[in-house]
């Protein structure tokens, strides 16, 4: 089937089978920043925005994105780079595999929550797993990026 | 592995019902967050997402939640987030992550009758009713007890009253499925005591509710209600825990939730 959508502001027609999930379609279409991790909705690696809201592309049927706006990290590159500088300053990542998904969730958090405290940040990011950082550096970087101490 | 033969966006509930009746392998799509958890072949995937069923609205007597409303919307919407002391937001917050809660829908959760559901446990404590396309309005408890019913969930209705409710859960890790959950409510006509993820579907405990109605709510009756619920309800084993462990945990969760209601006044 053909699905007309917009990705990072550009009109795109995606070809997919019924039952195909968006992470698979996006990667096949060259959006390789979208990681495939657990593929069961648990790890957050595949996070993209759908109409500005963070969703798991491994659990979003591609057929459902017709007429909607998808944003990957390339669509928010400048803001993502600013966050990346905070992450680098804190030594907050090792392998970096989870970083695009984490970044998309952090940028969504920035839009949704005003001056979040540490507990609110932790709650919002509970669906983004990292298996090498231990989260402490990430949390420092996020607080710096958000300007919440 | 999941396989879908064809994906159809319906233009009406009648069209969806006709498709559902025509093909025993058809299925109505909810949020699709749990579709990948099992191997399944779906003939016709019936998509309601263009039927304007994403809403939360209220009149004086009740709150209506459309079937395609996301769990995240329920968690954050002013009408539902603070309802009965915030029990829905409390029950929904541990479900994996914000991203998945943006996708999962109320209708999908109700129609799926998931035994591990946190939402269903909380909804039972709120005396939720469900509007089915063919079956009309029925109590959520009746829907959960009739798993063979093949119908379309249109909306969930919650009474707008002065009840106070609370939710408690135990998980092996923060965002895992619950090992056990409990929701309670104090209402004008008595109490609700619900235990879910036993690992069977959420169910009320009449013995615990009767004890609270007869003796009122205090620390001692909260503890006894927990013991009664643990004695009355069935518990079983699954990879997250044994039935015996769940039965031991049950009084603690019920008591915690009841004490939260007690201290809330």
CSV table of C-alpha atoms in Angstrom, one decimal:
chain,number,residue,atom,x,y,z
A,1,UNK,CA,0.0,0.0,0.0
A,2,UNK,CA,1.0,3.6,-0.5
A,3,UNK,CA,0.9,6.1,2.4
A,4,UNK,CA,1.2,9.8,1.8
A,5,UNK,CA,2.7,11.5,4.8
A,6,UNK,CA,5.1,14.3,5.7
A,7,UNK,CA,8.5,13.6,7.2
A,8,UNK,CA,10.5,16.5,8.7
A,9,UNK,CA,8.3,18.9,6.8
A,10,UNK,CA,8.6,17.3,3.4
A,11,UNK,CA,5.9,15.4,1.6
A,12,UNK,CA,6.8,11.7,1.3
A,13,UNK,CA,5.0,8.6,-0.1
A,14,UNK,CA,5.9,5.5,1.8
A,15,UNK,CA,5.4,2.1,0.3
A,16,UNK,CA,4.6,-0.7,2.8
A,17,UNK,CA,2.8,-3.9,3.4
A,18,UNK,CA,-0.3,-3.9,5.6
A,19,UNK,CA,0.9,-4.7,9.1
A,20,UNK,CA,4.3,-3.1,8.6
A,21,UNK,CA,5.5,-1.0,11.4
A,22,UNK,CA,6.8,2.5,11.0
A,23,UNK,CA,10.3,1.8,12.3
A,24,UNK,CA,10.9,-0.7,9.6
A,25,UNK,CA,9.5,1.5,6.9
A,26,UNK,CA,11.5,4.5,8.0
A,27,UNK,CA,14.8,2.6,8.1
A,28,UNK,CA,14.1,1.1,4.7
A,29,UNK,CA,13.5,4.6,3.4
A,30,UNK,CA,16.8,5.8,4.7
A,31,UNK,CA,15.9,7.3,8.1
A,32,UNK,CA,18.6,5.4,9.8
A,33,UNK,CA,18.6,7.5,12.9
A,34,UNK,CA,15.5,5.6,13.9
A,35,UNK,CA,16.9,2.7,15.8
A,36,UNK,CA,15.4,-0.7,16.0
A,37,UNK,CA,15.8,-2.1,19.5
A,38,UNK,CA,13.4,-4.3,21.3
A,39,UNK,CA,10.7,-4.1,18.6
A,40,UNK,CA,8.1,-4.7,21.3
A,41,UNK,CA,7.4,-1.3,22.6
A,42,UNK,CA,9.7,-1.5,25.6
A,43,UNK,CA,13.0,0.4,25.0
A,44,UNK,CA,12.2,3.8,23.4
A,45,UNK,CA,15.1,3.5,20.9
A,46,UNK,CA,12.7,4.0,18.0
A,47,UNK,CA,11.0,7.1,19.3
A,48,UNK,CA,9.9,9.6,16.6
A,49,UNK,CA,7.2,12.3,16.8
A,50,UNK,CA,3.8,11.9,15.2
A,51,UNK,CA,2.0,15.2,14.9
A,52,UNK,CA,4.5,16.5,17.5
A,53,UNK,CA,3.9,13.8,20.1
A,54,UNK,CA,6.6,11.2,20.9
A,55,UNK,CA,5.5,7.7,19.8
A,56,UNK,CA,7.3,4.3,19.4
A,57,UNK,CA,7.7,3.7,15.7
A,58,UNK,CA,8.1,0.0,16.3
A,59,UNK,CA,4.4,-0.1,17.5
A,60,UNK,CA,3.0,2.4,15.0
A,61,UNK,CA,1.5,0.8,11.9
A,62,UNK,CA,2.8,2.6,8.9
A,63,UNK,CA,-0.7,2.6,7.4
A,64,UNK,CA,-1.8,4.9,10.2
A,65,UNK,CA,0.6,7.8,9.4
A,66,UNK,CA,-1.2,8.9,6.3
A,67,UNK,CA,-1.8,12.6,6.3
A,68,UNK,CA,0.2,13.1,9.4
A,69,UNK,CA,3.6,14.7,10.3
A,70,UNK,CA,6.5,12.5,11.3
A,71,UNK,CA,9.5,14.1,12.9
A,72,UNK,CA,12.8,12.3,13.2
A,73,UNK,CA,16.0,13.7,14.8
A,74,UNK,CA,17.0,15.1,11.5
A,75,UNK,CA,13.9,17.4,11.7
A,76,UNK,CA,15.1,19.0,14.9
A,77,UNK,CA,18.8,18.9,14.1
A,78,UNK,CA,19.7,22.2,15.6
A,79,UNK,CA,18.0,21.6,18.9
A,80,UNK,CA,19.3,18.1,19.0
A,81,UNK,CA,22.8,19.4,18.5
A,82,UNK,CA,22.4,21.7,21.5
A,83,UNK,CA,21.3,18.7,23.6
A,84,UNK,CA,24.2,16.6,22.3
A,85,UNK,CA,26.6,19.3,23.5
A,86,UNK,CA,25.2,18.9,27.0
A,87,UNK,CA,25.5,15.1,26.8
A,88,UNK,CA,29.1,15.4,25.7
A,89,UNK,CA,29.9,17.8,28.4
A,90,UNK,CA,28.7,15.4,31.0
A,91,UNK,CA,30.2,12.3,29.4
A,92,UNK,CA,26.7,11.0,29.4
A,93,UNK,CA,26.8,8.3,26.8
A,94,UNK,CA,29.0,5.4,25.7
A,95,UNK,CA,27.8,3.5,22.7
A,96,UNK,CA,25.2,6.1,21.6
A,97,UNK,CA,22.7,3.6,20.2
A,98,UNK,CA,19.9,5.0,22.4
A,99,UNK,CA,20.7,8.6,21.8
A,100,UNK,CA,18.4,9.5,18.9
A,101,UNK,CA,15.3,8.0,20.8
A,102,UNK,CA,16.3,9.7,24.0
A,103,UNK,CA,16.8,13.0,22.3
A,104,UNK,CA,13.4,12.9,20.7
A,105,UNK,CA,11.8,12.2,24.1
A,106,UNK,CA,13.8,14.9,25.8
A,107,UNK,CA,12.8,17.5,23.2
A,108,UNK,CA,9.2,16.4,23.6
A,109,UNK,CA,9.5,16.8,27.4
A,110,UNK,CA,10.9,20.3,26.9
A,111,UNK,CA,7.7,21.2,25.0
A,112,UNK,CA,5.3,19.5,27.3
A,113,UNK,CA,6.5,20.1,30.9
A,114,UNK,CA,7.4,23.5,32.3
A,115,UNK,CA,10.4,23.6,34.7
A,116,UNK,CA,10.2,19.8,35.5
A,117,UNK,CA,11.9,18.6,38.7
A,118,UNK,CA,14.1,15.5,38.7
A,119,UNK,CA,11.2,13.2,39.5
A,120,UNK,CA,9.1,14.5,36.6
A,121,UNK,CA,12.1,14.1,34.2
A,122,UNK,CA,12.6,10.5,35.4
A,123,UNK,CA,8.9,9.7,35.0
A,124,UNK,CA,8.7,11.2,31.5
A,125,UNK,CA,11.9,9.4,30.4
A,126,UNK,CA,11.0,6.0,31.9
A,127,UNK,CA,10.3,4.5,28.5
A,128,UNK,CA,13.8,5.2,27.2
A,129,UNK,CA,16.3,2.5,28.3
A,130,UNK,CA,20.1,2.9,28.2
A,131,UNK,CA,22.2,-0.2,28.9
A,132,UNK,CA,25.6,1.5,29.3
A,133,UNK,CA,25.3,5.0,30.9
A,134,UNK,CA,23.6,4.3,34.2
A,135,UNK,CA,21.5,7.4,33.6
A,136,UNK,CA,23.2,9.7,36.0
A,137,UNK,CA,25.2,11.6,33.3
A,138,UNK,CA,22.1,11.7,31.1
A,139,UNK,CA,20.1,13.2,33.9
A,140,UNK,CA,22.7,15.9,34.5
A,141,UNK,CA,22.8,16.7,30.8
A,142,UNK,CA,19.1,16.9,30.6
A,143,UNK,CA,18.8,19.3,33.6
A,144,UNK,CA,21.5,21.5,32.1
A,145,UNK,CA,19.8,21.5,28.7
A,146,UNK,CA,16.4,22.3,30.3
A,147,UNK,CA,17.9,24.9,32.6
A,148,UNK,CA,16.4,23.3,35.7
A,149,UNK,CA,19.6,23.1,37.7
B,1,UNK,CA,4.8,-12.9,14.1
B,2,UNK,CA,2.1,-10.5,13.2
B,3,UNK,CA,0.5,-10.6,9.8
B,4,UNK,CA,-2.2,-8.4,8.5
B,5,UNK,CA,-3.9,-9.1,5.2
B,6,UNK,CA,-5.5,-5.8,4.7
B,7,UNK,CA,-5.9,-2.5,6.7
B,8,UNK,CA,-9.2,-0.6,6.2
B,9,UNK,CA,-10.1,2.8,7.6
B,10,UNK,CA,-13.8,2.6,8.1
B,11,UNK,CA,-16.2,5.5,7.6
B,12,UNK,CA,-18.7,4.4,10.2
B,13,UNK,CA,-19.3,2.1,13.1
B,14,UNK,CA,-21.8,0.2,11.0
B,15,UNK,CA,-19.2,-0.5,8.4
B,16,UNK,CA,-16.8,-1.7,11.1
B,17,UNK,CA,-19.5,-4.0,12.5
B,18,UNK,CA,-20.2,-5.4,9.1
B,19,UNK,CA,-16.5,-6.1,8.5
B,20,UNK,CA,-16.2,-7.7,11.9
B,21,UNK,CA,-19.2,-9.9,11.3
B,22,UNK,CA,-18.1,-10.9,7.8
B,23,UNK,CA,-14.6,-12.2,8.7
B,24,UNK,CA,-13.9,-14.3,11.8
B,25,UNK,CA,-10.2,-13.3,11.4
B,26,UNK,CA,-10.9,-9.6,11.3
B,27,UNK,CA,-10.0,-7.4,14.3
B,28,UNK,CA,-10.7,-3.9,15.4
B,29,UNK,CA,-7.4,-2.0,15.9
B,30,UNK,CA,-6.8,-0.1,19.1
B,31,UNK,CA,-3.5,1.6,19.8
B,32,UNK,CA,-1.6,-1.5,18.5
B,33,UNK,CA,1.0,-1.2,21.3
B,34,UNK,CA,0.6,-4.9,22.3
B,35,UNK,CA,0.0,-6.3,18.8
B,36,UNK,CA,3.6,-7.5,18.6
B,37,UNK,CA,3.5,-9.5,21.8
B,38,UNK,CA,2.1,-12.6,20.1
B,39,UNK,CA,2.0,-14.4,16.8
B,40,UNK,CA,-1.3,-13.5,15.1
B,41,UNK,CA,-2.8,-13.4,11.7
B,42,UNK,CA,-5.4,-10.7,11.1
B,43,UNK,CA,-7.5,-10.9,7.9
B,44,UNK,CA,-9.0,-7.4,8.0
B,45,UNK,CA,-7.6,-4.9,10.4
B,46,UNK,CA,-10.5,-2.5,11.1
B,47,UNK,CA,-9.3,1.0,11.9
B,48,UNK,CA,-11.6,3.4,13.8
B,49,UNK,CA,-9.1,6.2,13.9
B,50,UNK,CA,-11.0,8.4,11.4
B,51,UNK,CA,-14.3,8.2,13.3
B,52,UNK,CA,-13.7,11.1,15.7
B,53,UNK,CA,-13.6,8.7,18.7
B,54,UNK,CA,-10.7,10.6,20.3
B,55,UNK,CA,-12.4,12.7,23.0
B,56,UNK,CA,-13.0,13.3,26.6
B,57,UNK,CA,-16.1,15.2,27.5
B,58,UNK,CA,-18.5,15.6,30.4
B,59,UNK,CA,-22.0,16.5,31.5
B,60,UNK,CA,-23.2,16.9,35.1
B,61,UNK,CA,-23.6,13.2,35.6
B,62,UNK,CA,-20.8,11.5,33.8
B,63,UNK,CA,-17.5,11.7,31.9
B,64,UNK,CA,-17.3,10.1,28.4
B,65,UNK,CA,-14.0,8.8,27.0
B,66,UNK,CA,-14.0,7.9,23.3
B,67,UNK,CA,-12.6,4.5,22.4
B,68,UNK,CA,-9.7,6.0,20.4
B,69,UNK,CA,-8.6,8.3,23.2
B,70,UNK,CA,-5.0,7.6,24.2
B,71,UNK,CA,-4.0,6.6,27.7
B,72,UNK,CA,-1.7,9.7,27.8
B,73,UNK,CA,-4.7,11.9,27.1
B,74,UNK,CA,-6.6,10.3,30.0
B,75,UNK,CA,-3.6,10.7,32.2
B,76,UNK,CA,-3.3,14.4,31.5
B,77,UNK,CA,-6.8,15.7,30.6
B,78,UNK,CA,-8.2,17.9,33.4
B,79,UNK,CA,-11.5,16.0,33.5
B,80,UNK,CA,-9.9,12.6,34.0
B,81,UNK,CA,-6.5,13.3,35.6
B,82,UNK,CA,-8.0,14.6,38.9
B,83,UNK,CA,-11.0,12.3,38.9
B,84,UNK,CA,-11.6,10.6,42.3
B,85,UNK,CA,-8.3,11.8,43.7
B,86,UNK,CA,-6.3,11.1,40.5
B,87,UNK,CA,-6.6,7.4,40.5
B,88,UNK,CA,-6.5,7.1,36.6
B,89,UNK,CA,-3.3,9.2,36.3
B,90,UNK,CA,-1.7,7.1,39.1
B,91,UNK,CA,-2.7,3.8,37.4
B,92,UNK,CA,-1.5,4.9,34.0
B,93,UNK,CA,1.8,6.5,34.8
B,94,UNK,CA,3.8,3.2,35.2
B,95,UNK,CA,2.7,1.8,31.8
B,96,UNK,CA,6.0,1.6,30.0
B,97,UNK,CA,6.6,5.2,28.8
B,98,UNK,CA,5.0,8.3,27.6
B,99,UNK,CA,5.5,7.2,24.0
B,100,UNK,CA,3.6,4.0,24.3
B,101,UNK,CA,0.8,5.7,26.3
B,102,UNK,CA,0.4,8.2,23.5
B,103,UNK,CA,-0.4,5.2,21.3
B,104,UNK,CA,-2.4,2.9,23.6
B,105,UNK,CA,-6.2,3.6,23.5
B,106,UNK,CA,-8.9,3.2,26.1
B,107,UNK,CA,-11.0,1.2,23.6
B,108,UNK,CA,-8.2,-1.1,22.8
B,109,UNK,CA,-7.5,-1.8,26.5
B,110,UNK,CA,-11.2,-2.4,27.3
B,111,UNK,CA,-11.8,-4.5,24.2
B,112,UNK,CA,-8.6,-6.4,24.8
B,113,UNK,CA,-9.7,-7.2,28.4
B,114,UNK,CA,-6.0,-7.5,29.2
B,115,UNK,CA,-5.5,-9.4,32.5
B,116,UNK,CA,-2.3,-7.4,33.2
B,117,UNK,CA,-4.1,-4.0,32.7
B,118,UNK,CA,-3.7,-1.3,35.3
B,119,UNK,CA,-6.4,0.8,33.6
B,120,UNK,CA,-9.1,-1.9,33.9
B,121,UNK,CA,-8.5,-2.3,37.6
B,122,UNK,CA,-8.9,1.5,38.2
B,123,UNK,CA,-12.0,1.7,35.9
B,124,UNK,CA,-13.7,-1.1,37.9
B,125,UNK,CA,-13.2,0.9,41.1
B,126,UNK,CA,-14.8,3.9,39.3
B,127,UNK,CA,-17.9,1.8,38.3
B,128,UNK,CA,-17.1,2.3,34.6
B,129,UNK,CA,-19.7,1.5,32.0
B,130,UNK,CA,-18.9,0.6,28.4
B,131,UNK,CA,-20.9,1.5,25.3
B,132,UNK,CA,-20.8,-1.2,22.7
B,133,UNK,CA,-21.9,-0.6,19.1
B,134,UNK,CA,-24.3,-3.5,19.1
B,135,UNK,CA,-24.7,-4.3,22.8
B,136,UNK,CA,-25.4,-0.8,24.1
B,137,UNK,CA,-24.3,0.3,27.5
B,138,UNK,CA,-23.2,-2.4,30.0
B,139,UNK,CA,-21.1,-2.5,33.1
B,140,UNK,CA,-17.4,-3.0,32.5
B,141,UNK,CA,-17.4,-5.9,34.9
B,142,UNK,CA,-20.0,-7.6,32.7
B,143,UNK,CA,-17.8,-7.1,29.6
B,144,UNK,CA,-14.8,-8.5,31.4
B,145,UNK,CA,-16.8,-11.6,32.5
B,146,UNK,CA,-18.0,-12.3,28.9
B,147,UNK,CA,-14.8,-12.7,26.8
B,148,UNK,CA,-16.7,-14.3,23.9
B,149,UNK,CA,-18.6,-11.2,23.1
B,150,UNK,CA,-17.5,-9.8,19.7
B,151,UNK,CA,-18.5,-6.2,19.5
B,152,UNK,CA,-17.0,-2.7,19.1
B,153,UNK,CA,-16.2,-0.5,22.1
B,154,UNK,CA,-17.4,3.0,21.3
B,155,UNK,CA,-16.8,4.8,24.6
B,156,UNK,CA,-16.3,4.4,28.3
B,157,UNK,CA,-18.5,6.2,30.8
B,158,UNK,CA,-17.5,7.2,34.3
B,159,UNK,CA,-19.9,8.5,36.9
B,160,UNK,CA,-19.1,12.0,38.2
B,161,UNK,CA,-19.6,11.7,41.9
B,162,UNK,CA,-17.8,12.4,45.1
B,163,UNK,CA,-16.0,9.1,45.4
B,164,UNK,CA,-12.4,8.9,46.5
B,165,UNK,CA,-10.2,6.2,45.0
B,166,UNK,CA,-6.6,5.0,45.1
B,167,UNK,CA,-4.4,2.6,43.2
B,168,UNK,CA,-1.5,0.5,44.4
B,169,UNK,CA,0.8,-1.9,42.4
B,170,UNK,CA,3.8,-4.0,42.6
B,171,UNK,CA,6.2,-4.4,39.7
B,172,UNK,CA,9.5,-6.2,39.3
B,173,UNK,CA,10.9,-3.0,37.7
B,174,UNK,CA,9.4,0.4,37.2
B,175,UNK,CA,7.9,0.0,33.8
B,176,UNK,CA,7.3,-3.7,33.7
B,177,UNK,CA,3.8,-5.3,33.7
B,178,UNK,CA,2.4,-5.4,37.2
B,179,UNK,CA,2.9,-8.4,39.3
B,180,UNK,CA,-0.3,-7.4,41.1
B,181,UNK,CA,-2.4,-4.2,41.2
B,182,UNK,CA,-5.3,-3.0,43.3
B,183,UNK,CA,-7.7,-0.1,43.2
B,184,UNK,CA,-10.2,0.9,45.9
B,185,UNK,CA,-12.9,3.5,46.2
B,186,UNK,CA,-15.1,5.0,48.9
B,187,UNK,CA,-18.4,6.0,47.4
B,188,UNK,CA,-21.8,7.2,48.6
B,189,UNK,CA,-23.2,3.6,48.5
B,190,UNK,CA,-20.1,1.8,49.9
B,191,UNK,CA,-16.7,0.6,48.9
B,192,UNK,CA,-15.1,-0.9,45.9
B,193,UNK,CA,-12.1,-3.2,46.3
B,194,UNK,CA,-10.6,-4.5,43.0
B,195,UNK,CA,-7.5,-6.6,42.4
B,196,UNK,CA,-6.0,-7.2,39.0
B,197,UNK,CA,-3.1,-8.9,37.3
B,198,UNK,CA,-3.6,-11.9,39.7
B,199,UNK,CA,-2.6,-12.8,36.8
B,200,UNK,CA,-6.3,-13.1,35.9
B,201,UNK,CA,-8.5,-10.2,34.9
B,202,UNK,CA,-9.3,-7.6,37.4
B,203,UNK,CA,-12.1,-8.5,39.7
B,204,UNK,CA,-13.9,-7.0,42.7
B,205,UNK,CA,-13.9,-8.6,46.1
B,206,UNK,CA,-17.4,-8.6,47.6
B,207,UNK,CA,-16.1,-10.0,50.9
B,208,UNK,CA,-13.8,-7.0,51.4
B,209,UNK,CA,-16.4,-4.5,50.2
B,210,UNK,CA,-19.0,-5.9,52.6
B,211,UNK,CA,-16.6,-5.8,55.5
B,212,UNK,CA,-15.8,-2.2,54.9
B,213,UNK,CA,-19.5,-1.3,54.5
B,214,UNK,CA,-20.4,-3.0,57.7
B,215,UNK,CA,-17.5,-1.7,59.8
B,216,UNK,CA,-16.3,1.5,58.2
B,217,UNK,CA,-12.8,2.3,57.1
B,218,UNK,CA,-10.0,2.5,59.6
B,219,UNK,CA,-6.6,0.9,59.9
B,220,UNK,CA,-7.9,-2.3,61.2
B,221,UNK,CA,-10.7,-2.7,58.7
B,222,UNK,CA,-8.3,-1.8,55.9
B,223,UNK,CA,-6.0,-4.6,56.9
B,224,UNK,CA,-8.9,-7.1,57.3
B,225,UNK,CA,-10.3,-6.1,53.9
B,226,UNK,CA,-6.9,-6.9,52.4
B,227,UNK,CA,-7.0,-10.3,54.0
B,228,UNK,CA,-10.5,-11.0,52.9
B,229,UNK,CA,-9.7,-10.1,49.3
B,230,UNK,CA,-6.6,-12.4,49.3
B,231,UNK,CA,-8.8,-15.2,50.7
B,232,UNK,CA,-11.6,-14.7,48.3
B,233,UNK,CA,-10.0,-14.0,44.9
B,234,UNK,CA,-8.1,-16.6,42.8
B,235,UNK,CA,-4.3,-16.1,42.2
B,236,UNK,CA,-2.1,-17.9,39.8
B,237,UNK,CA,1.4,-18.3,38.5
B,238,UNK,CA,3.1,-16.6,35.6
B,239,UNK,CA,6.8,-15.8,34.9
B,240,UNK,CA,6.5,-12.6,37.0
B,241,UNK,CA,5.5,-14.4,40.2
B,242,UNK,CA,3.7,-17.3,41.8
B,243,UNK,CA,0.1,-17.3,42.9
B,244,UNK,CA,1.2,-17.8,46.5
B,245,UNK,CA,3.4,-14.7,46.3
B,246,UNK,CA,0.6,-12.7,44.8
B,247,UNK,CA,-1.8,-13.8,47.5
B,248,UNK,CA,0.7,-12.7,50.1
B,249,UNK,CA,1.1,-9.3,48.4
B,250,UNK,CA,-2.6,-8.7,47.9
B,251,UNK,CA,-3.4,-7.6,51.5
B,252,UNK,CA,-0.6,-5.1,51.5
B,253,UNK,CA,-1.7,-3.4,48.3
B,254,UNK,CA,-5.3,-3.3,49.2
B,255,UNK,CA,-4.5,-1.9,52.7
B,256,UNK,CA,-2.1,0.7,51.2
B,257,UNK,CA,-4.8,1.9,48.8
B,258,UNK,CA,-7.5,2.0,51.5
B,259,UNK,CA,-5.2,3.9,53.8
B,260,UNK,CA,-4.6,6.4,51.1
B,261,UNK,CA,-8.3,6.9,50.8
B,262,UNK,CA,-8.7,7.1,54.5
B,263,UNK,CA,-6.0,9.8,54.9
B,264,UNK,CA,-7.4,11.7,52.0
B,265,UNK,CA,-10.4,12.3,54.1
